[in-house]
Amino acid sequence: MLNDNITYAVISILIVLFLTPLVISLANKTKVVAAPSADRWHSKPTPLLGGISIIISITFVAFISGIYHSLDSIVLISILIIFLSGLYDDIWGMLPYVKLLFQIIASSLIMASGIVVGKGVLLPDFVAIPLTIFWIVGITNAMNLLDNMDGLCSGTSFVISSFLGLLFYFDGQNDLSTLSILIAGANLGFLYYNFKPAKIFMGDSGSLTLGFLLSLISLMGTFHTKSHILFSLGIPVILMSIPIFDTTLVTISRKYLNRPISQGGKDHLSHR
């Protein structure tokens, strides 16, 4: 199983390495680029849409490995909603509250498929339901906010998904282990083009979808007995501690300064 995961990770790396130059060319031709601004670090127009190559890679290898069979169709639809909303935002722009609405819809679909925080540890619905929405939407946006410096979101996603892959492997959750390793491989491949100086940014289609996937698989991999409540609820929080802390820091500082949370800035943990 471990050898298979390594093979799939290599395939996912190679796909991203092959596709990303094509996406760079597409973004430049269609003028889907991030222009330099006072609240950004890059000094020249940089192509967006890197999320396309990342998600295509993960999707393709998930199909050839067969792990997509373990995912409910409702889950696949929810992932597609997040990806398309992020892609729309990259190309045409979208109001933050509209993006939030799509994230709540996708989170609701996840719960409809039976995936909730604390499943198996007997949390009451009035706690589990809002906590699930808060977790998924929070981590999704935390990874989006973390995409504020070359290689940061893709590098952090690589580290988190690699650890999740190892945890799932040792716990015998093979499909989730493979999915996590695929995500790690896709991010590692993308880092080649995203490391400073970045040739391309992943955009919201990448950062939102990665955040959604990481929040989702951490919920899907929780242990299902009360004796493992620490692992069920604690380990995902620990693994996501950097994006969680960064989002908390930015939210508090921008509220204090009466600035919109969704507005870009150089006030992130990475900048400090």
CSV table of C-alpha atoms in Angstrom, one decimal:
chain,number,residue,atom,x,y,z
A,1,MET,CA,0.0,0.0,0.0
A,2,LEU,CA,2.8,2.4,0.9
A,3,ASN,CA,4.6,1.7,-2.4
A,4,ASP,CA,1.3,2.3,-4.3
A,5,ASN,CA,0.9,5.7,-2.5
A,6,ILE,CA,4.4,6.7,-3.4
A,7,THR,CA,3.7,5.8,-7.1
A,8,TYR,CA,0.5,7.8,-7.1
A,9,ALA,CA,2.2,10.7,-5.5
A,10,VAL,CA,4.9,10.7,-8.2
A,11,ILE,CA,2.2,10.5,-10.9
A,12,SER,CA,0.4,13.5,-9.4
A,13,ILE,CA,3.7,15.5,-9.2
A,14,LEU,CA,4.4,14.8,-12.9
A,15,ILE,CA,0.9,15.8,-14.0
A,16,VAL,CA,1.2,19.1,-12.3
A,17,LEU,CA,4.7,19.7,-13.7
A,18,PHE,CA,3.4,19.0,-17.2
A,19,LEU,CA,0.1,20.9,-16.9
A,20,THR,CA,1.2,24.1,-15.1
A,21,PRO,CA,3.2,25.6,-18.0
A,22,LEU,CA,0.1,25.2,-20.1
A,23,VAL,CA,-2.0,26.9,-17.5
A,24,ILE,CA,0.5,29.7,-17.3
A,25,SER,CA,0.2,30.2,-21.0
A,26,LEU,CA,-3.6,30.1,-20.8
A,27,ALA,CA,-3.7,32.6,-18.0
A,28,ASN,CA,-1.4,35.0,-19.8
A,29,LYS,CA,-3.4,34.8,-23.0
A,30,THR,CA,-6.7,35.4,-21.3
A,31,LYS,CA,-5.3,38.1,-19.0
A,32,VAL,CA,-6.2,36.2,-15.8
A,33,VAL,CA,-3.3,37.6,-13.8
A,34,ALA,CA,-2.7,39.2,-10.4
A,35,ALA,CA,-1.5,42.7,-10.9
A,36,PRO,CA,1.0,44.2,-8.4
A,37,SER,CA,-0.6,46.3,-5.7
A,38,ALA,CA,0.3,48.0,-2.4
A,39,ASP,CA,-1.1,45.1,-0.3
A,40,ARG,CA,0.7,42.3,-2.3
A,41,TRP,CA,4.4,41.3,-2.4
A,42,HIS,CA,4.8,40.5,-6.1
A,43,SER,CA,6.2,43.2,-8.3
A,44,LYS,CA,5.0,42.1,-11.7
A,45,PRO,CA,1.7,40.7,-13.2
A,46,THR,CA,1.6,37.0,-12.2
A,47,PRO,CA,-0.8,34.4,-13.8
A,48,LEU,CA,-3.5,33.0,-11.7
A,49,LEU,CA,-5.4,29.7,-12.3
A,50,GLY,CA,-2.8,27.4,-10.8
A,51,GLY,CA,-5.6,25.6,-9.0
A,52,ILE,CA,-6.6,24.1,-12.3
A,53,SER,CA,-3.5,22.0,-12.7
A,54,ILE,CA,-3.6,21.0,-9.0
A,55,ILE,CA,-7.2,19.9,-9.0
A,56,ILE,CA,-6.9,18.1,-12.4
A,57,SER,CA,-3.9,16.2,-11.0
A,58,ILE,CA,-5.7,15.1,-7.8
A,59,THR,CA,-8.9,14.2,-9.7
A,60,PHE,CA,-7.1,12.1,-12.4
A,61,VAL,CA,-5.0,10.1,-10.0
A,62,ALA,CA,-8.0,9.6,-7.7
A,63,PHE,CA,-9.8,8.0,-10.6
A,64,ILE,CA,-6.9,5.8,-11.8
A,65,SER,CA,-6.3,4.7,-8.2
A,66,GLY,CA,-9.9,3.8,-7.7
A,67,ILE,CA,-10.3,5.8,-4.5
A,68,TYR,CA,-13.1,7.9,-5.9
A,69,HIS,CA,-15.4,4.9,-5.4
A,70,SER,CA,-15.1,5.5,-1.6
A,71,LEU,CA,-16.4,9.1,-2.0
A,72,ASP,CA,-20.1,9.8,-1.9
A,73,SER,CA,-21.4,11.6,-5.1
A,74,ILE,CA,-22.7,14.4,-2.8
A,75,VAL,CA,-19.1,14.9,-1.6
A,76,LEU,CA,-17.8,15.1,-5.1
A,77,ILE,CA,-20.5,17.7,-6.0
A,78,SER,CA,-19.6,19.8,-2.9
A,79,ILE,CA,-15.9,19.8,-4.0
A,80,LEU,CA,-16.9,20.8,-7.5
A,81,ILE,CA,-19.0,23.7,-6.1
A,82,ILE,CA,-16.0,25.1,-4.2
A,83,PHE,CA,-13.7,24.7,-7.1
A,84,LEU,CA,-16.0,26.4,-9.6
A,85,SER,CA,-16.8,29.2,-7.3
A,86,GLY,CA,-13.1,29.8,-6.7
A,87,LEU,CA,-12.4,29.6,-10.5
A,88,TYR,CA,-15.2,32.2,-11.1
A,89,ASP,CA,-13.7,34.5,-8.6
A,90,ASP,CA,-10.3,34.2,-10.2
A,91,ILE,CA,-11.6,35.1,-13.6
A,92,TRP,CA,-14.5,37.5,-13.0
A,93,GLY,CA,-14.5,38.2,-9.3
A,94,MET,CA,-17.1,37.4,-6.7
A,95,LEU,CA,-18.3,39.1,-3.6
A,96,PRO,CA,-17.0,37.6,-0.4
A,97,TYR,CA,-20.5,37.0,0.9
A,98,VAL,CA,-21.4,35.1,-2.2
A,99,LYS,CA,-18.4,32.9,-1.8
A,100,LEU,CA,-19.4,32.3,1.8
A,101,LEU,CA,-22.9,31.2,0.7
A,102,PHE,CA,-21.4,28.6,-1.7
A,103,GLN,CA,-19.2,27.3,1.1
A,104,ILE,CA,-22.2,27.0,3.5
A,105,ILE,CA,-24.1,25.1,0.7
A,106,ALA,CA,-21.1,22.8,0.2
A,107,SER,CA,-20.8,22.2,3.9
A,108,SER,CA,-24.4,21.4,4.2
A,109,LEU,CA,-24.1,18.8,1.4
A,110,ILE,CA,-21.1,17.3,3.3
A,111,MET,CA,-23.3,16.9,6.4
A,112,ALA,CA,-26.1,15.4,4.3
A,113,SER,CA,-23.7,12.7,3.3
A,114,GLY,CA,-23.2,11.8,7.0
A,115,ILE,CA,-19.9,13.5,7.6
A,116,VAL,CA,-20.0,15.6,10.8
A,117,VAL,CA,-17.6,16.7,13.5
A,118,GLY,CA,-17.4,14.3,16.4
A,119,LYS,CA,-19.2,11.4,14.6
A,120,GLY,CA,-18.9,8.4,16.9
A,121,VAL,CA,-18.2,10.5,20.0
A,122,LEU,CA,-21.8,11.3,20.6
A,123,LEU,CA,-21.9,15.1,20.2
A,124,PRO,CA,-25.5,16.3,20.1
A,125,ASP,CA,-26.7,17.7,16.8
A,126,PHE,CA,-27.1,21.2,18.0
A,127,VAL,CA,-23.3,21.2,18.7
A,128,ALA,CA,-22.1,19.0,15.8
A,129,ILE,CA,-24.0,20.7,13.0
A,130,PRO,CA,-22.7,24.3,13.6
A,131,LEU,CA,-19.3,23.0,14.5
A,132,THR,CA,-19.1,21.1,11.2
A,133,ILE,CA,-20.0,24.2,9.2
A,134,PHE,CA,-17.6,26.3,11.3
A,135,TRP,CA,-14.8,23.8,10.8
A,136,ILE,CA,-15.2,23.4,7.0
A,137,VAL,CA,-15.8,27.0,6.2
A,138,GLY,CA,-13.1,28.2,8.6
A,139,ILE,CA,-10.4,25.9,7.3
A,140,THR,CA,-11.4,26.6,3.7
A,141,ASN,CA,-11.0,30.4,4.2
A,142,ALA,CA,-7.9,29.9,6.4
A,143,MET,CA,-6.0,28.3,3.5
A,144,ASN,CA,-7.3,31.0,1.2
A,145,LEU,CA,-6.0,33.7,3.5
A,146,LEU,CA,-2.7,31.8,3.9
A,147,ASP,CA,-2.1,32.1,0.1
A,148,ASN,CA,-0.4,35.5,0.7
A,149,MET,CA,3.2,34.7,-0.1
A,150,ASP,CA,5.1,32.6,-2.7
A,151,GLY,CA,4.9,28.9,-1.9
A,152,LEU,CA,3.2,29.4,1.5
A,153,CYS,CA,-0.2,27.8,0.8
A,154,SER,CA,1.1,25.0,-1.4
A,155,GLY,CA,4.0,24.3,1.1
A,156,THR,CA,1.7,24.3,4.1
A,157,SER,CA,-0.8,22.1,2.3
A,158,PHE,CA,2.0,19.7,1.4
A,159,VAL,CA,3.0,19.4,5.0
A,160,ILE,CA,-0.5,19.0,6.4
A,161,SER,CA,-1.6,16.4,3.7
A,162,SER,CA,1.6,14.5,4.2
A,163,PHE,CA,1.0,14.1,7.9
A,164,LEU,CA,-2.6,13.2,7.3
A,165,GLY,CA,-1.5,10.6,4.8
A,166,LEU,CA,0.8,9.0,7.4
A,167,LEU,CA,-1.8,9.1,10.2
A,168,PHE,CA,-4.4,7.4,7.9
A,169,TYR,CA,-1.8,4.9,6.7
A,170,PHE,CA,-0.9,3.8,10.3
A,171,ASP,CA,-4.6,3.7,11.2
A,172,GLY,CA,-5.4,1.4,8.2
A,173,GLN,CA,-7.6,4.0,6.4
A,174,ASN,CA,-6.1,3.3,3.0
A,175,ASP,CA,-8.3,5.3,0.7
A,176,LEU,CA,-7.9,8.5,2.8
A,177,SER,CA,-4.2,7.9,3.1
A,178,THR,CA,-4.0,7.7,-0.7
A,179,LEU,CA,-6.1,10.8,-1.2
A,180,SER,CA,-3.9,12.8,1.3
A,181,ILE,CA,-0.7,11.7,-0.4
A,182,LEU,CA,-2.2,12.7,-3.8
A,183,ILE,CA,-2.9,16.2,-2.5
A,184,ALA,CA,0.7,16.3,-1.1
A,185,GLY,CA,2.1,15.3,-4.4
A,186,ALA,CA,0.1,17.8,-6.4
A,187,ASN,CA,1.3,20.6,-4.0
A,188,LEU,CA,4.9,19.5,-4.2
A,189,GLY,CA,4.7,19.6,-8.0
A,190,PHE,CA,3.1,23.0,-7.9
A,191,LEU,CA,5.8,24.4,-5.6
A,192,TYR,CA,8.3,24.1,-8.4
A,193,TYR,CA,6.4,27.0,-10.2
A,194,ASN,CA,5.1,28.7,-7.1
A,195,PHE,CA,8.3,29.0,-5.0
A,196,LYS,CA,9.8,32.5,-4.9
A,197,PRO,CA,9.8,34.1,-7.4
A,198,ALA,CA,6.5,32.6,-8.3
A,199,LYS,CA,5.7,32.0,-12.0
A,200,ILE,CA,2.1,31.4,-11.2
A,201,PHE,CA,-0.4,31.7,-8.2
A,202,MET,CA,-2.9,29.0,-7.4
A,203,GLY,CA,-5.7,31.5,-7.0
A,204,ASP,CA,-9.0,30.9,-5.2
A,205,SER,CA,-9.7,27.8,-7.3
A,206,GLY,CA,-6.6,26.3,-5.7
A,207,SER,CA,-6.5,27.6,-2.2
A,208,LEU,CA,-10.3,27.3,-1.5
A,209,THR,CA,-10.5,23.8,-2.9
A,210,LEU,CA,-7.4,22.7,-1.0
A,211,GLY,CA,-8.7,24.1,2.3
A,212,PHE,CA,-12.1,22.4,1.6
A,213,LEU,CA,-10.4,19.1,0.9
A,214,LEU,CA,-8.1,19.2,3.9
A,215,SER,CA,-11.0,20.1,6.2
A,216,LEU,CA,-13.1,17.3,4.7
A,217,ILE,CA,-10.6,14.5,4.8
A,218,SER,CA,-9.6,15.4,8.4
A,219,LEU,CA,-13.3,14.9,9.3
A,220,MET,CA,-13.7,11.7,7.3
A,221,GLY,CA,-10.6,10.2,9.0
A,222,THR,CA,-11.8,10.8,12.6
A,223,PHE,CA,-11.9,7.8,14.9
A,224,HIS,CA,-15.3,6.5,15.7
A,225,THR,CA,-15.1,5.7,19.4
A,226,LYS,CA,-15.4,7.9,22.4
A,227,SER,CA,-12.1,6.7,23.7
A,228,HIS,CA,-10.4,8.4,20.7
A,229,ILE,CA,-12.0,11.8,21.1
A,230,LEU,CA,-8.6,13.5,21.4
A,231,PHE,CA,-7.5,12.1,18.1
A,232,SER,CA,-10.9,12.7,16.5
A,233,LEU,CA,-11.1,16.4,17.3
A,234,GLY,CA,-7.6,17.3,18.5
A,235,ILE,CA,-5.2,16.1,15.8
A,236,PRO,CA,-7.0,18.0,12.9
A,237,VAL,CA,-6.8,21.2,15.0
A,238,ILE,CA,-3.1,20.7,15.7
A,239,LEU,CA,-2.3,20.0,12.1
A,240,MET,CA,-4.3,23.1,11.0
A,241,SER,CA,-2.8,25.3,13.7
A,242,ILE,CA,-0.8,27.5,11.3
A,243,PRO,CA,-3.7,28.5,9.1
A,244,ILE,CA,-6.0,28.7,12.1
A,245,PHE,CA,-3.7,31.0,14.0
A,246,ASP,CA,-3.0,33.2,10.9
A,247,THR,CA,-6.7,33.6,10.3
A,248,THR,CA,-7.4,34.5,13.9
A,249,LEU,CA,-4.5,37.0,13.9
A,250,VAL,CA,-5.7,38.7,10.7
A,251,THR,CA,-9.3,38.8,11.8
A,252,ILE,CA,-8.6,40.4,15.1
A,253,SER,CA,-6.1,42.9,13.7
A,254,ARG,CA,-8.3,44.0,10.8
A,255,LYS,CA,-11.4,44.3,13.0
A,256,TYR,CA,-9.3,46.5,15.3
A,257,LEU,CA,-8.3,48.7,12.4
A,258,ASN,CA,-11.8,48.7,11.0
A,259,ARG,CA,-10.7,47.0,7.8
A,260,PRO,CA,-12.7,44.3,5.8
A,261,ILE,CA,-11.4,40.8,6.7
A,262,SER,CA,-11.5,39.8,3.0
A,263,GLN,CA,-9.3,42.7,2.0
A,264,GLY,CA,-5.7,41.8,1.2
A,265,GLY,CA,-2.8,43.1,3.3
A,266,LYS,CA,0.7,42.5,4.6
A,267,ASP,CA,-0.5,41.8,8.1
A,268,HIS,CA,-0.3,38.0,8.0
A,269,LEU,CA,1.8,35.8,10.3
A,270,SER,CA,4.1,35.1,7.4
A,271,HIS,CA,4.7,38.8,6.8
A,272,ARG,CA,5.4,39.5,10.4
